[in-house]
Coordinates of C-alpha atoms and ligand atoms in Angstrom, one line a residue:
X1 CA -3.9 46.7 -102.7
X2 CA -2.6 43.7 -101.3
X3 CA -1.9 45.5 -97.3
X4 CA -5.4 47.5 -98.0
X5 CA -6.8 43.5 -98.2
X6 CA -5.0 42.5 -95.3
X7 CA -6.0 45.5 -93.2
X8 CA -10.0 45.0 -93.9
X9 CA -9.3 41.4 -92.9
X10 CA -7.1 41.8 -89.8
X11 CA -10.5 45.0 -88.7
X12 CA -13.0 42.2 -89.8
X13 CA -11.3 39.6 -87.4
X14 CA -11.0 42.0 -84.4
X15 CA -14.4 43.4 -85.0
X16 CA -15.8 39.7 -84.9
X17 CA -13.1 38.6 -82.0
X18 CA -15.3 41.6 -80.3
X19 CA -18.9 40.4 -81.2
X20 CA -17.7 36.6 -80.3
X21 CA -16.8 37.5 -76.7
X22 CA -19.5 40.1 -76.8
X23 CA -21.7 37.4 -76.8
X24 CA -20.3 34.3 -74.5
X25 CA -20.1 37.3 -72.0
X26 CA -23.8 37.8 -72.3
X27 CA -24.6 34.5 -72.6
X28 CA -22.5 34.0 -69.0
X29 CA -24.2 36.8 -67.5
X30 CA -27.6 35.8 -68.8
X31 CA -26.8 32.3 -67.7
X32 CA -25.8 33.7 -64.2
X33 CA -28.7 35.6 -64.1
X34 CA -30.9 32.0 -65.2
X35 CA -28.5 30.9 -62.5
X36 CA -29.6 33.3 -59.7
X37 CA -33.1 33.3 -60.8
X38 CA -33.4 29.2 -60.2
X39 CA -31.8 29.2 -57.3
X40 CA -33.7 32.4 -56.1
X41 CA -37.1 30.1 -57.5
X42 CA -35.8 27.0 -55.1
X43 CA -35.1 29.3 -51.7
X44 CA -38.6 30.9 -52.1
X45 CA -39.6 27.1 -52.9
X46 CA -37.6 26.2 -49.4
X47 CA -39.4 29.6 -47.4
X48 CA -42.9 28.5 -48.8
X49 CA -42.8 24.5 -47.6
X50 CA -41.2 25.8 -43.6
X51 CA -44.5 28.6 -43.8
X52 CA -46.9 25.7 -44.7
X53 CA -45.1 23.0 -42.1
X54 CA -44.7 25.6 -39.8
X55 CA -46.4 24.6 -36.2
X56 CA -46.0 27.2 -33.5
X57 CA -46.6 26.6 -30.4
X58 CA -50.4 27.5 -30.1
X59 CA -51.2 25.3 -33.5
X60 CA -49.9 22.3 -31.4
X61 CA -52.3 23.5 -28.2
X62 CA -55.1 23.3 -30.4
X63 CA -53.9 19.3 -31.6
X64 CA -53.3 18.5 -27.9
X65 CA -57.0 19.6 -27.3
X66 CA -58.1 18.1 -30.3
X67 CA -56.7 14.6 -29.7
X68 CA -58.0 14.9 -26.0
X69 CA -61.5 15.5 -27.3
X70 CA -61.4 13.1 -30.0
X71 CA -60.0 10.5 -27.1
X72 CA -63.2 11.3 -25.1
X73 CA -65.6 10.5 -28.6
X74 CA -63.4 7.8 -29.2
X75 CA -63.7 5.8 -25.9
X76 CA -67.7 7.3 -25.7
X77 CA -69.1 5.0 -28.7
X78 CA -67.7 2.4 -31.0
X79 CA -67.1 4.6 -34.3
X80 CA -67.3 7.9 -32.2
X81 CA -64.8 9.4 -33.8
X82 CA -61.4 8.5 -36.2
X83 CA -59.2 7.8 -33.2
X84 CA -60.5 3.9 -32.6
X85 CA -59.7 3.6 -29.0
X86 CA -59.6 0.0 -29.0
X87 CA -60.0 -2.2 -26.0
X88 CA -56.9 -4.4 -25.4
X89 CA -58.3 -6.4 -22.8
X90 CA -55.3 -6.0 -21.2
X91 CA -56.8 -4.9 -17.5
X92 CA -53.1 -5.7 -16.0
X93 CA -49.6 -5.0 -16.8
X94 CA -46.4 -7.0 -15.2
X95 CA -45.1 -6.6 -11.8
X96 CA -42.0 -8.7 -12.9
X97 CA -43.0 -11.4 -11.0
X98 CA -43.4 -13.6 -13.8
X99 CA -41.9 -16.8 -14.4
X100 CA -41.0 -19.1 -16.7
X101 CA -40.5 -19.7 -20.7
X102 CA -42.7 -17.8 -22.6
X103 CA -42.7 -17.0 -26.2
X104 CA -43.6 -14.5 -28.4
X105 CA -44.2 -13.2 -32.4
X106 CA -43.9 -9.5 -33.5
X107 CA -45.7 -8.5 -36.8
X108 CA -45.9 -5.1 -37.7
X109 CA -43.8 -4.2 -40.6
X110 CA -41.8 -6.0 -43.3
X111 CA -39.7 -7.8 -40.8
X112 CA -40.9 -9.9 -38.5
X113 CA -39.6 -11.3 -35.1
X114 CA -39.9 -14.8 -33.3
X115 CA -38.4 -14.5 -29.8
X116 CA -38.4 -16.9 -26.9
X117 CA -38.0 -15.2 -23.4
X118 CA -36.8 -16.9 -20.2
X119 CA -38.4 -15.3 -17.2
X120 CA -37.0 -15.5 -13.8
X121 CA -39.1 -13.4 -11.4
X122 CA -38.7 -10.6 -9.3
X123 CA -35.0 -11.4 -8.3
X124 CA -33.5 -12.4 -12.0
X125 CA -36.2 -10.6 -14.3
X126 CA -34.9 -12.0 -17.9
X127 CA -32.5 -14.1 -17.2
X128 CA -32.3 -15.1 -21.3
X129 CA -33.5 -14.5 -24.5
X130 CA -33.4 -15.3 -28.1
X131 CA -34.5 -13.9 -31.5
X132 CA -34.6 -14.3 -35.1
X133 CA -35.8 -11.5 -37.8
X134 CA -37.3 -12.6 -41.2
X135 CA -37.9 -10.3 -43.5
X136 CA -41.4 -11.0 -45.3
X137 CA -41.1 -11.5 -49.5
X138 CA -43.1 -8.3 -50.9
X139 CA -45.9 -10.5 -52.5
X140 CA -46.2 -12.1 -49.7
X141 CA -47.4 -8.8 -47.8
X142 CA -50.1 -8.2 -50.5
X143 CA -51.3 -11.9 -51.1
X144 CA -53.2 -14.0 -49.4
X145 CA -53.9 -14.6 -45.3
X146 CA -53.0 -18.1 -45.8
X147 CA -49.3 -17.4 -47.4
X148 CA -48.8 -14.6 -44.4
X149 CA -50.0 -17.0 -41.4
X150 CA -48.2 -20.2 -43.4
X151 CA -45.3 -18.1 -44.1
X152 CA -45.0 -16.8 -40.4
X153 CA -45.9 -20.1 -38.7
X154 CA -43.0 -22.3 -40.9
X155 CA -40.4 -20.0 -39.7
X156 CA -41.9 -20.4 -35.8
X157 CA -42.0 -23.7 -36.3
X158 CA -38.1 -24.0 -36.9
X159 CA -37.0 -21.3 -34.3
X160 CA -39.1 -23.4 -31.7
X161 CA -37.4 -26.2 -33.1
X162 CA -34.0 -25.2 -32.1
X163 CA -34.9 -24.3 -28.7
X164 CA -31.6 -25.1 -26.4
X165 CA -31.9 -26.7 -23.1
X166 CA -31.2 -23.3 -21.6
X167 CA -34.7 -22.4 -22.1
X168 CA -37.1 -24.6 -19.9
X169 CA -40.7 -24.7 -19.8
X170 CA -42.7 -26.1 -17.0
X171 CA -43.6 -29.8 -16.7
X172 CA -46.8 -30.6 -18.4
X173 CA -47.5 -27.2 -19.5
X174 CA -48.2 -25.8 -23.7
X175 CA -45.7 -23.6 -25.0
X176 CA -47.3 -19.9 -24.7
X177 CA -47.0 -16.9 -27.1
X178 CA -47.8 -13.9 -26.9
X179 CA -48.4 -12.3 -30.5
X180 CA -47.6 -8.5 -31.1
X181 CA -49.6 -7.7 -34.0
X182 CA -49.6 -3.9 -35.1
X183 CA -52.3 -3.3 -37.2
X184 CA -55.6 -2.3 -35.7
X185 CA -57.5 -4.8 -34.7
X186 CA -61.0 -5.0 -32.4
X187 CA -60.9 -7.8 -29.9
X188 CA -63.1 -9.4 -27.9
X189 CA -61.1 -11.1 -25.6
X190 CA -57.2 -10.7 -24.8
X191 CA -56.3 -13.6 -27.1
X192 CA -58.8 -13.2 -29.8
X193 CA -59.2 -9.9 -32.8
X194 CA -60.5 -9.0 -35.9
X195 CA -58.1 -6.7 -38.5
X196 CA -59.9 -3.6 -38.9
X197 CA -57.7 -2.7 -41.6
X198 CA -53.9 -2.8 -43.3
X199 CA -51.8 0.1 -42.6
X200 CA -48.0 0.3 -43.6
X201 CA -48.3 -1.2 -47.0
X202 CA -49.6 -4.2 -45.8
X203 CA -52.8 -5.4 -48.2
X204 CA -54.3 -8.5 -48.3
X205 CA -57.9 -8.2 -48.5
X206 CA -59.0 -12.2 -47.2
X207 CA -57.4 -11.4 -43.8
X208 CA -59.6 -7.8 -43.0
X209 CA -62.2 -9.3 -40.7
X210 CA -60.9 -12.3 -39.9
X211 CA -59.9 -13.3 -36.4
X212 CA -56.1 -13.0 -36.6
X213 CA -55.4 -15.4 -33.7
X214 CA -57.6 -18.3 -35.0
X215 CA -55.6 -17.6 -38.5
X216 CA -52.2 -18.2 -36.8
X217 CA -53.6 -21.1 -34.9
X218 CA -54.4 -22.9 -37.7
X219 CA -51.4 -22.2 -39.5
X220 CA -49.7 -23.5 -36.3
X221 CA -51.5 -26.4 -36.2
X222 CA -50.4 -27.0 -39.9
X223 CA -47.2 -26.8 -38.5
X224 CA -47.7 -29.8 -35.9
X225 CA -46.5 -26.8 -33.6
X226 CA -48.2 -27.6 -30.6
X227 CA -48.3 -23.7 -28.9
X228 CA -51.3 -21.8 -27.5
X229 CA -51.6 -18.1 -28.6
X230 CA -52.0 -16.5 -24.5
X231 CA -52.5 -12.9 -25.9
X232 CA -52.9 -11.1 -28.9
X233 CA -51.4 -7.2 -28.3
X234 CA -50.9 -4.2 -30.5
X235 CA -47.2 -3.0 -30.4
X236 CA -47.6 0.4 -28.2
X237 CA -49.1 -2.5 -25.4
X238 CA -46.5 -4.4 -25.5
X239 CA -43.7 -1.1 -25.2
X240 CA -46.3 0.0 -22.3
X241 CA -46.2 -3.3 -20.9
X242 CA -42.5 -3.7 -21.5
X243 CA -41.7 -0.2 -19.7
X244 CA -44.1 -1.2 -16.6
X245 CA -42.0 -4.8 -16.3
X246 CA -39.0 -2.1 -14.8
X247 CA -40.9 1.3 -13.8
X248 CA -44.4 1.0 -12.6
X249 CA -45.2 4.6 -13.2
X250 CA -44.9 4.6 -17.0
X251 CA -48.7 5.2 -18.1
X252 CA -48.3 6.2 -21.8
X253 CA -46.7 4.2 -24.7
X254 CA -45.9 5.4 -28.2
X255 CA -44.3 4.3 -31.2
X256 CA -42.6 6.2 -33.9
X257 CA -41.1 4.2 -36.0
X258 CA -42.4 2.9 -39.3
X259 CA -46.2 3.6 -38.1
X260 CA -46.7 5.3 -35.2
X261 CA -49.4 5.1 -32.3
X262 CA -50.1 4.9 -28.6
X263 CA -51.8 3.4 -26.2
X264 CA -52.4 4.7 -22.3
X265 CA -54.0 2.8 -19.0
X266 CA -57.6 4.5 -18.7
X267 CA -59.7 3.8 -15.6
X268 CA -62.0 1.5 -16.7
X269 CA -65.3 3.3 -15.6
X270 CA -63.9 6.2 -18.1
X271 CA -65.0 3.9 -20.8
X272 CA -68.6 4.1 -21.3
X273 CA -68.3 1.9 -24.7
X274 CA -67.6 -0.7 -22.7
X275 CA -70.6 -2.8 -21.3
X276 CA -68.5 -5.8 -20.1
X277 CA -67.5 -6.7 -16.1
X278 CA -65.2 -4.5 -14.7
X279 CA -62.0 -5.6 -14.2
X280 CA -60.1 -5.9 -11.0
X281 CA -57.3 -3.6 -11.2
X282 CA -60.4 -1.4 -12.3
X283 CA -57.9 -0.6 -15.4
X284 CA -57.9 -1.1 -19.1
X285 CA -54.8 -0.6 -21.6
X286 CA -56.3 1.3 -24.9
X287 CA -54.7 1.0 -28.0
X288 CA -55.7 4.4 -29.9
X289 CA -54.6 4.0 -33.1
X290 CA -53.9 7.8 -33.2
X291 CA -52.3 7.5 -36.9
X292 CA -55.6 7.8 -38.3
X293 CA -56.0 11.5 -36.5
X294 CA -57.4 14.5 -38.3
X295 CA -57.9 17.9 -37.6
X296 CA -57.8 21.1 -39.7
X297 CA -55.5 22.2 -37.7
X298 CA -53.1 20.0 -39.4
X299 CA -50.1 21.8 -41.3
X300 CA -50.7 19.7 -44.6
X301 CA -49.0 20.7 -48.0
X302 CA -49.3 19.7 -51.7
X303 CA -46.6 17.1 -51.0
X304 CA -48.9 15.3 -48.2
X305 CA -51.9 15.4 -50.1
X306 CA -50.2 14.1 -52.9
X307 CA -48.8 11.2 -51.0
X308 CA -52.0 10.5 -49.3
X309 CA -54.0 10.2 -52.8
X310 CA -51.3 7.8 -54.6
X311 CA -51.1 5.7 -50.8
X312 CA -52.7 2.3 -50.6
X313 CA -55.4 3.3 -48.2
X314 CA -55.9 7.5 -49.1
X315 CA -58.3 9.8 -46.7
X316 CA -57.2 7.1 -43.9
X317 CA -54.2 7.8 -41.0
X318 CA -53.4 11.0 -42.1
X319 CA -51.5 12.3 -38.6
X320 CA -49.5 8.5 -39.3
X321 CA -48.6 10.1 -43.1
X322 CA -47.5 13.5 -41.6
X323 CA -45.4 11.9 -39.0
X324 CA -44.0 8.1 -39.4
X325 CA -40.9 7.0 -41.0
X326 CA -42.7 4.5 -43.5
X327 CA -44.0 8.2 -45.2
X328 CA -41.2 11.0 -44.3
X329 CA -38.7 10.3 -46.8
X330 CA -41.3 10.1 -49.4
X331 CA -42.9 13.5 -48.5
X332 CA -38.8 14.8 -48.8
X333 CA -38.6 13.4 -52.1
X334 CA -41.9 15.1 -53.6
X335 CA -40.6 18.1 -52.6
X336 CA -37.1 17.7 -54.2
X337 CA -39.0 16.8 -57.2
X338 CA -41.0 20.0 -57.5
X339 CA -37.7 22.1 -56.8
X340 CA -36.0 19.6 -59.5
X341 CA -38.9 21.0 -61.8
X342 CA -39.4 24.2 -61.3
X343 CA -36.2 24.9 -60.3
X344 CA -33.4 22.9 -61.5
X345 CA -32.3 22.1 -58.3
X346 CA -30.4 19.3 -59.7
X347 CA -29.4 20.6 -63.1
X348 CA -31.3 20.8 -66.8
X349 CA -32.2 17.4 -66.6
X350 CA -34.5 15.9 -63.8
X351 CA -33.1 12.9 -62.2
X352 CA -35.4 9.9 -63.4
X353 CA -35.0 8.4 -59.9
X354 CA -36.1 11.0 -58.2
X355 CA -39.8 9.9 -59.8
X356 CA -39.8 6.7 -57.5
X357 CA -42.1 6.3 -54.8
X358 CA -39.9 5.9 -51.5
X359 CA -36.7 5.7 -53.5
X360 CA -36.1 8.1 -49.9
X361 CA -35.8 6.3 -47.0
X362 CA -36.7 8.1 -43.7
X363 CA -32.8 6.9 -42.6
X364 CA -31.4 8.0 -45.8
X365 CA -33.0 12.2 -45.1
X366 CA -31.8 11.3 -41.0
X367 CA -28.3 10.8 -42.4
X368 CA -28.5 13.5 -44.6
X369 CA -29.9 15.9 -41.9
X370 CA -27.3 15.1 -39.8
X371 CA -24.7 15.6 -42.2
X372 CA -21.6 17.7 -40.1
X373 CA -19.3 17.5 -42.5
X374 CA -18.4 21.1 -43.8
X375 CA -18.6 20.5 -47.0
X376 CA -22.0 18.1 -46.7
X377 CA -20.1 15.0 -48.0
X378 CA -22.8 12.8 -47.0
X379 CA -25.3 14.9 -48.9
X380 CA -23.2 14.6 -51.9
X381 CA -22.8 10.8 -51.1
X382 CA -26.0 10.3 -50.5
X383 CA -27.4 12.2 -53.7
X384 CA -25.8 10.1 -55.8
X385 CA -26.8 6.6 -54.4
X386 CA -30.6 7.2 -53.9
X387 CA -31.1 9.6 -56.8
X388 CA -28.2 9.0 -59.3
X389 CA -27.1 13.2 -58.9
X390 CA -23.5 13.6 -59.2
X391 CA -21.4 17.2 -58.7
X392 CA -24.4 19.2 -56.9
X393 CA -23.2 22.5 -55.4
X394 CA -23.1 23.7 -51.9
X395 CA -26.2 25.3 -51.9
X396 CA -28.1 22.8 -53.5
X397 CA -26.7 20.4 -50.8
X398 CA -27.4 23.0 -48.1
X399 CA -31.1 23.1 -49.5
X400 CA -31.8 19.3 -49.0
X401 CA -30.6 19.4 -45.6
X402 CA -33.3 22.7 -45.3
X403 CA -36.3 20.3 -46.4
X404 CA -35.0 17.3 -44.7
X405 CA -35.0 20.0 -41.5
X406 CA -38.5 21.2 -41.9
X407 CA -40.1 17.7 -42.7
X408 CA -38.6 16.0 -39.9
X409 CA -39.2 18.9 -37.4
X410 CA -43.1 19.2 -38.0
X411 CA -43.0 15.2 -37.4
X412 CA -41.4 15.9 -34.2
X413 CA -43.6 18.4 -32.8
X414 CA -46.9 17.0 -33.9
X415 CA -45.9 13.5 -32.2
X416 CA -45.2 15.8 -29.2
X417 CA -48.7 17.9 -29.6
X418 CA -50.3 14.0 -29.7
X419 CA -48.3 13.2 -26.5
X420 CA -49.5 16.7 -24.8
X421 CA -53.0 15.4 -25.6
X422 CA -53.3 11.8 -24.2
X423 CA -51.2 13.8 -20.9
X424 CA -54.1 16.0 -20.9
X425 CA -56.5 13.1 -20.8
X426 CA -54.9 11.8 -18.0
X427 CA -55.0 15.2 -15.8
X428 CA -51.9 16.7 -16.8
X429 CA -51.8 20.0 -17.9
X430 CA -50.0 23.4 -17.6
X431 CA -53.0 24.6 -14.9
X432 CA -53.5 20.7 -13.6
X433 CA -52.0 21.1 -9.5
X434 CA -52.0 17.6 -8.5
X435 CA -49.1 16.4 -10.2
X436 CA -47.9 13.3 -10.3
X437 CA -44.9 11.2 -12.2
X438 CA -46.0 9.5 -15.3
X439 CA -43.6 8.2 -17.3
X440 CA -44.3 7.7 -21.3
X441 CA -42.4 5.3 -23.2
X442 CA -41.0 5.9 -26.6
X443 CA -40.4 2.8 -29.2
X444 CA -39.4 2.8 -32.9
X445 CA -36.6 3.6 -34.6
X446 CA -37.4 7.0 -35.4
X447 CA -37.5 8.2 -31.7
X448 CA -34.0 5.9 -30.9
X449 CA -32.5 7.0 -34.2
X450 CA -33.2 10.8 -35.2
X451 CA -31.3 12.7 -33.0
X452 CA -33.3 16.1 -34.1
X453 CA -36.3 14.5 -34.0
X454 CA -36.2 13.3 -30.4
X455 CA -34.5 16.0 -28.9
X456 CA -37.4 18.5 -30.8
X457 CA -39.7 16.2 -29.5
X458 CA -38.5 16.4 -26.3
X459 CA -38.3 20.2 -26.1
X460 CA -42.1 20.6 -27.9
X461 CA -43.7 18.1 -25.1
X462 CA -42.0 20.6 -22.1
X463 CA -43.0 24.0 -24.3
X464 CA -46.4 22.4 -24.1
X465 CA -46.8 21.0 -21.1
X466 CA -45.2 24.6 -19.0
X467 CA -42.4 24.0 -16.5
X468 CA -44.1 22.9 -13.4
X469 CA -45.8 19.8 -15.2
X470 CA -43.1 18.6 -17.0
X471 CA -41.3 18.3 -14.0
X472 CA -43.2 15.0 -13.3
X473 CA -43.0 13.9 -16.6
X474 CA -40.7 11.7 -18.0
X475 CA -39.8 10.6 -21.5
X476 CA -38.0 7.0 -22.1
X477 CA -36.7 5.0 -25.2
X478 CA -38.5 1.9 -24.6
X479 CA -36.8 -1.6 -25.0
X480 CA -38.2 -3.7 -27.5
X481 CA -42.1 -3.6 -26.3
X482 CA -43.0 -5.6 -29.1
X483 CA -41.0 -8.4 -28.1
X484 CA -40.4 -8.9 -24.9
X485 CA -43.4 -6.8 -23.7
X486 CA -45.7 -9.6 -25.9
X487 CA -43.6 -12.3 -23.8
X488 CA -44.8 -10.5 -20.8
X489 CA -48.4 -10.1 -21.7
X490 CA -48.3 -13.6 -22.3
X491 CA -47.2 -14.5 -19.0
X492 CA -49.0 -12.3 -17.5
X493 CA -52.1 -13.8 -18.8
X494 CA -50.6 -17.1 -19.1
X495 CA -53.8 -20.1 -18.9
X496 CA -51.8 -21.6 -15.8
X497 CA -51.7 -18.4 -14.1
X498 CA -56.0 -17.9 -15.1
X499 CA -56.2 -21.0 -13.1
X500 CA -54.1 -20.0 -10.0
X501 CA -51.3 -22.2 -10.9
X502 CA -48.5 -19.7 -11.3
Ligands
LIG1 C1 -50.9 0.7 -36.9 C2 -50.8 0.5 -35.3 C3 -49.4 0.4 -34.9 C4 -48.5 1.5 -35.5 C5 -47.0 1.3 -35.0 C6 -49.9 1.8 -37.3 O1 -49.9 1.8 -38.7 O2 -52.2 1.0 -37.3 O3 -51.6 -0.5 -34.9 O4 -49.3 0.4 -33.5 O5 -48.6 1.5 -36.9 O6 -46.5 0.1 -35.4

């Protein structure tokens, strides 16, 4: 009786021992098949954001000939079209004859820069500088004009302070400054502008409209700081300005960085907006303000549209959204999101960070994307700093660096498509014959440092422009337009000079 017992149990054991593994086997295949199916979800996820960025080559002709007819409507009538196609009043650039100590103050992001600039002419060009970055307190972007030009004008006040005897103005003469501001503004003369509007996370509502230089002025003043404001220039005039200062064939300036823009030299009778005297050179710098570009030709997603709408200033700078560094890492991180959602790219649980607006910084998805190591290390690494992710797998590694690819790519050929366009405007095209060198000079840190995106940038603008045009066209990383290239301006209009005296 007793075996018969021990035999049932012993047969009920094994049977169970055979339902029990039964099971975690299915389970484990089921979960490898949950498995599979996820990470099936996230590459169709991956396929469906590089078929809805995707921007072959004759999607980028059509931009180039959209921004080239939008330039036209632009520079045809004041509010003839999004692209602003401002007047800088800038009607000549620097022949680097200019001398002496000039000043100048770059505001544009959430940094800015006070530099004085020692000129010494043709022979000696800058024979010394000196700068100081501040970064600006975040309330201090969204308060008041007041706190911004009172903020700004304290800290100019102690870096002129410390001015060594190195640095020599001329006897009897005001301290100049030139003033980068990058925002758009409308001016009516080279030293005085109204703010159109805030881009870049900027808001403070008392400044739009008011005349920016007569704000710093008075903060100045305030100061006791006894300096006269020469010009007032938008960052892409101060990199075109900056690039002429050693190479008087560049013609086109951009900036990719944490906006983007450009500005160009039009010949001035090209301008029919403009009702004032001609100038001499017969020139005029034009700041576009080609961030706020549209056209339905525009590869947008979900993700852009979505950033747009929760931005600070939604329907407005829409080709700046697609393509700056302020926005990239944001648009990466609404896509990891959705994958995070719909397909666990990161496990069960959805990282909470991963739900902060740009917790992604456009450097954090360049470092990713450049990521050699074989194993993506700095994936890994930088998973778990931004976004709190630890142990992510190879292919969830390799995915990011996917997105990071295909955001960063479109950026890169749509700045090139805008490029193709303002070449266009200036007569060069594939079927233009008369060729001649123009130079276009690149500022911001995206361009300087995004290997992928400059050298796809690069490679667009020469698929665009044919072979026999880009021969004679040359792209350059700029040096530091907004500084020194406001220091320039500044001589370059300096009062003395307006009066013959330079
Ligand atoms: C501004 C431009 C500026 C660009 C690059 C944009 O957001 O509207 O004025 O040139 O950023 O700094």
């Amino acid at each position: 009786m007793e075996k018969t017992m021990v035999k049932a149990t012993v047969a009920v054991m094994a049977t169970t021992a055979v339902v029990v593994s039964g099971v975690i086997l299915y389970q484990k295949l089921n979960r490898k098949k949950e498995g599979n199916a996820k990470l099936a979800r996230a590459e169709e996820m991956v396929e469906e954001l590089e078929r809805t960025c995707a921007s072959p080559l004759e999607r980028l002709r059509q931009l180039a000939d959209a921004m080239e007819v939008e330039m036209h409507a632009g520079l045809a009538s004041e509010g003839g079209s999004r692209l602003k196609m401002l007047l800088s009043y800038v009607d000549s650039l620097p022949t680097g004859d200019e001398e002496g100590l000039f000043y100048a103050l770059d505001l544009g992001g959430t940094n800015f820069r006070v530099l004085r600039v020692q000129l010494g002419g043709k022979e000696k060009h800058i024979v010394k500088q000196e700068s100081k970055e501040v970064s600006i307190p975040p309330h201090i972007m969204i308060g008041s004009s007041g706190e911004l030009f009172g903020f700004i004008a304290s800290e100019l006040a102690k870096f002129v302070a410390a001015e060594g005897e190195e640095f020599q103005v001329f006897d009897g003469r005001q301290r100049e400054l030139g003033f980068t501001f990058s925002f758009p503004v409308r001016q009516s003369s080279i030293a005085s502008g109204t703010l159109i509007k805030w881009t870049k996370g900027f808001s403070i509502e008392d400044a739009v409209g008011a005349d920016v230089v007569e704000e710093l002025t008075a903060a100045m003043d305030k100061q006791g700081l006894d300096m006269r404001v020469t010009a007032l220039i938008n960052d892409t005039v101060g990199t075109l300005a900056g690039g002429r200062y050693y190479d008087q064939d560049v013609t086109v300036a951009v900036i990719l960085g944490t906006g983007t823009n450009a500005a160009y030299v039009e010949k001035a009778n090209n301008i029919p907006k403009w009702h004032g005297l001609l100038p001499k050179s017969g020139e005029m710098v034009i700041n576009m303000e080609w961030g706020n570009f549209k056209s339905s030709n525009l590869p947008i997603t979900e993700f852009d549209r979505a950033l747009d709408e929760e931005s600070l200033n939604p329907g407005e700078q829409i080709y700046e959204k697609l393509i700056s560094g302020m926005y990239l890492g944001d648009i990466v991180r609404r896509v990891l999101l959705k994958m995070a959602e719909e397909a666990e790219l990161f496990g069960d649980t959805i990282p909470p960070k991963l739900r902060v607006p740009f917790i992604l910084r456009s450097h954090d998805i360049s470092s990713m994307h450049h990521d050699i190591s074989p194993d993506l290390k700095v994936v890994a690494t930088k998973l778990k700093e931004n976004l709190g992710v630890i142990n992510t797998s190879f292919e969830t590694r390799k995915m990011v660096v996917q997105v990071c690819d295909i955001i960063t790519r479109r950026a890169a050929q749509l700045a090139a498509a805008g490029i193709a366009g303002v070449l266009k405007k200036l007569g060069m095209d594939p079927s233009s014959v008369n060729h001649q060198r123009r130079v276009v000079a690149i500022d911001g840190g995206l361009f300087e440092r995004n290997k992928v995106f400059k050298n796809c940038l690069e490679r667009t603008l020469s698929q665009l422009l044919g072979e026999e045009a880009s021969r004679f066209v040359e792209v350059t990383l700029a040096n530091d337009g907004s500084g020194v290239g406001a220091a320039l301006i500044a001589a370059s209009h300096s009062q003395y000079s307006r009066r013959g005296e330079l």
